[in-house]
Amino acid sequence: MHTVIPGPRSLELAARRAAAVPNGVGVTLPVFIERATAGILEDVDGNRFIDFGSGISVTNVGNSAPAVVEAVSAAAEAFTHTCFQVTPYEGYVAVCERLNDLAPGEHEKRSFLVNSGAEAVENAVKIARYVTGRSAVVAFDHGFHGRTLLTMSLTGKAMPYKRGFGPFAPEVYRMPYSDPFHGSGRLEEVIRSIETTVGAEAVACIVVEPIAGEGGFVVPEAGWLAGLAEWCKEAGALLVVDEIQSGMGRTGTWFACEQDEVVPDLMTTAKSLGGGLPIGAVTGRAEVMEMVHRGGLGGTFGGNPLACAAALAVFDIIESQGLLDRACHIGRVSMSRLSELVGRAPAVGDVRGRGAMIGVELVGPDRVPDADAAQRVAARCHQAGLLVLTAGTYSNVIRLLPPLVMPDELLDDGLDVLVDALGAAT
Ligand code: PLZ
């Protein structure tokens, strides 16, 4: 560290920010970034931070990955926009081909592109309602799906996402998410509750994250997601798997639900799909996706040519650099360091995850969530030059989302800081 955190130039910019940007837009670590690479963020005061956040799971291939920069620059020089539904271009089609190919299931698929995760989820629900002719949408505790009216309604955490922002979208029904550590959300109970409180014949779709992301990196019980998939099939409802945070190699497979042997009817992606450029997608069974009338899907910017060029580079980097294996490696290294703390550092209740998507849940006696401990750990890491994010319905989880290209030495250094902070702050 060159300066105290935040340094003088960041403080100057923070003052300008406060006069220009509303307080409602939060900030995790108020240092202003000047450049970033494969696992390092450098601020305007010359301080360097190890990046365990990847811009909330966006830069799996690293920040400013050379192949992404090159592809985006070339695309920008060719043309910056036409609107795909006015005059199409190849990049959009190529991204959809890759997604159709990589998404779970051998069946024929179709994809279309949007600008964000929330927009992808909105569209998945639109399609599910259209094809089923039903309106009820089942979502879960610990779920996060976005900040638009519908996706905020699907989200399971009032503060800060929902409080004061209602009324919410109708026909959203919330069920407990499977949480093995706290012993909630067993499959039979969830299904009984859907059938008795909503009615199987009313359900258009279930919208579910394969691992609850913002909700605290909660990994559901084995078989839980597959059980929901099975139920959907019998009920004539669609299963929408939200892979926005867990997808694109993060968990060691292209998509997390592959490890549950689940084939979604519709799948949403965004975040790391664009390697830092805004893009989201809905991928689904061809017979479902093709039902919607012409003109029923779209948007001005969806699948912008620069974002498509970036996404194509991301697919190539994940493949050519073996990043699925890297995710598993990062997971093994991190788990072996962190799981030693369970029972040793008093507040470390649970260490869990899949691949490079790992959460550390901090609790007091009787597994009562301890948000203060999580805040202390994060603050200590930040001061020591490690950017970590918190998560959780009770804000008591430290989550690890390092870029999959992070070199081993940086990962080790980051884990040293985190292990020290978990020991000291709990
Ligand atoms: N679905 C599973 O994780 C976004 C939220 C950041 P957008 N998660 C980061 C914040 O504070 O708003 C997310 C997600 C899952 C949907 C979304 C929404 O994606 O691209 O932010 O709209």
PDB file of C-alpha atoms and ligand atoms in Angstrom, residues 56 116-118 144-147 161 209 214 242 244-245 271, ligand 1:
ATOM      1  CA  ILE A  56     -19.171  -9.474  -8.847  1.00  0.00           C
ATOM      2  CA  SER A 116     -28.061  -7.364 -18.265  1.00  0.00           C
ATOM      3  CA  GLY A 117     -28.886 -10.202 -15.935  1.00  0.00           C
ATOM      4  CA  ALA A 118     -32.147  -8.655 -14.821  1.00  0.00           C
ATOM      5  CA  PHE A 144     -31.364 -12.602  -6.199  1.00  0.00           C
ATOM      6  CA  HIS A 145     -32.438 -11.954  -9.770  1.00  0.00           C
ATOM      7  CA  GLY A 146     -32.069  -8.203 -10.348  1.00  0.00           C
ATOM      8  CA  ARG A 147     -33.392  -4.760  -9.549  1.00  0.00           C
ATOM      9  CA  TYR A 161     -33.130  -4.333  -2.504  1.00  0.00           C
ATOM     10  CA  GLU A 209     -30.130 -20.208  -8.830  1.00  0.00           C
ATOM     11  CA  GLU A 214     -26.088 -12.769  -3.397  1.00  0.00           C
ATOM     12  CA  ASP A 242     -30.366 -18.494 -13.309  1.00  0.00           C
ATOM     13  CA  ILE A 244     -25.862 -15.331 -14.117  1.00  0.00           C
ATOM     14  CA  GLN A 245     -23.447 -15.487 -11.174  1.00  0.00           C
ATOM     15  CA  LYS A 271     -21.958 -11.154 -16.013  1.00  0.00           C
TER      16      LYS A 271
HETATM   17  N1  PLZ B   1     -29.252 -13.094 -11.216  1.00  0.00           N
HETATM   18  C1  PLZ B   1     -28.004 -14.749  -9.906  1.00  0.00           C
HETATM   19  O1  PLZ B   1     -26.277 -12.570  -9.249  1.00  0.00           O
HETATM   20  C2  PLZ B   1     -26.630  -9.878 -10.192  1.00  0.00           C
HETATM   21  C3  PLZ B   1     -25.979  -7.738  -8.109  1.00  0.00           C
HETATM   22  C4  PLZ B   1     -25.328  -6.432  -7.949  1.00  0.00           C
HETATM   23  P1  PLZ B   1     -27.722  -7.631 -13.407  1.00  0.00           P
HETATM   24  N2  PLZ B   1     -25.822  -9.978  -9.032  1.00  0.00           N
HETATM   25  C5  PLZ B   1     -25.076  -8.792  -8.647  1.00  0.00           C
HETATM   26  C6  PLZ B   1     -26.300  -5.452  -7.372  1.00  0.00           C
HETATM   27  O2  PLZ B   1     -26.079  -5.015  -6.233  1.00  0.00           O
HETATM   28  O3  PLZ B   1     -27.295  -5.144  -8.033  1.00  0.00           O
HETATM   29  C7  PLZ B   1     -27.531 -11.026 -10.563  1.00  0.00           C
HETATM   30  C8  PLZ B   1     -27.324 -12.327 -10.061  1.00  0.00           C
HETATM   31  C9  PLZ B   1     -28.206 -13.353 -10.417  1.00  0.00           C
HETATM   32  C10 PLZ B   1     -29.473 -11.874 -11.708  1.00  0.00           C
HETATM   33  C11 PLZ B   1     -28.626 -10.807 -11.411  1.00  0.00           C
HETATM   34  C12 PLZ B   1     -28.909  -9.468 -12.008  1.00  0.00           C
HETATM   35  O4  PLZ B   1     -27.952  -9.152 -12.956  1.00  0.00           O
HETATM   36  O5  PLZ B   1     -26.789  -7.741 -14.580  1.00  0.00           O
HETATM   37  O6  PLZ B   1     -27.130  -6.904 -12.234  1.00  0.00           O
HETATM   38  O7  PLZ B   1     -29.045  -7.092 -13.792  1.00  0.00           O
END
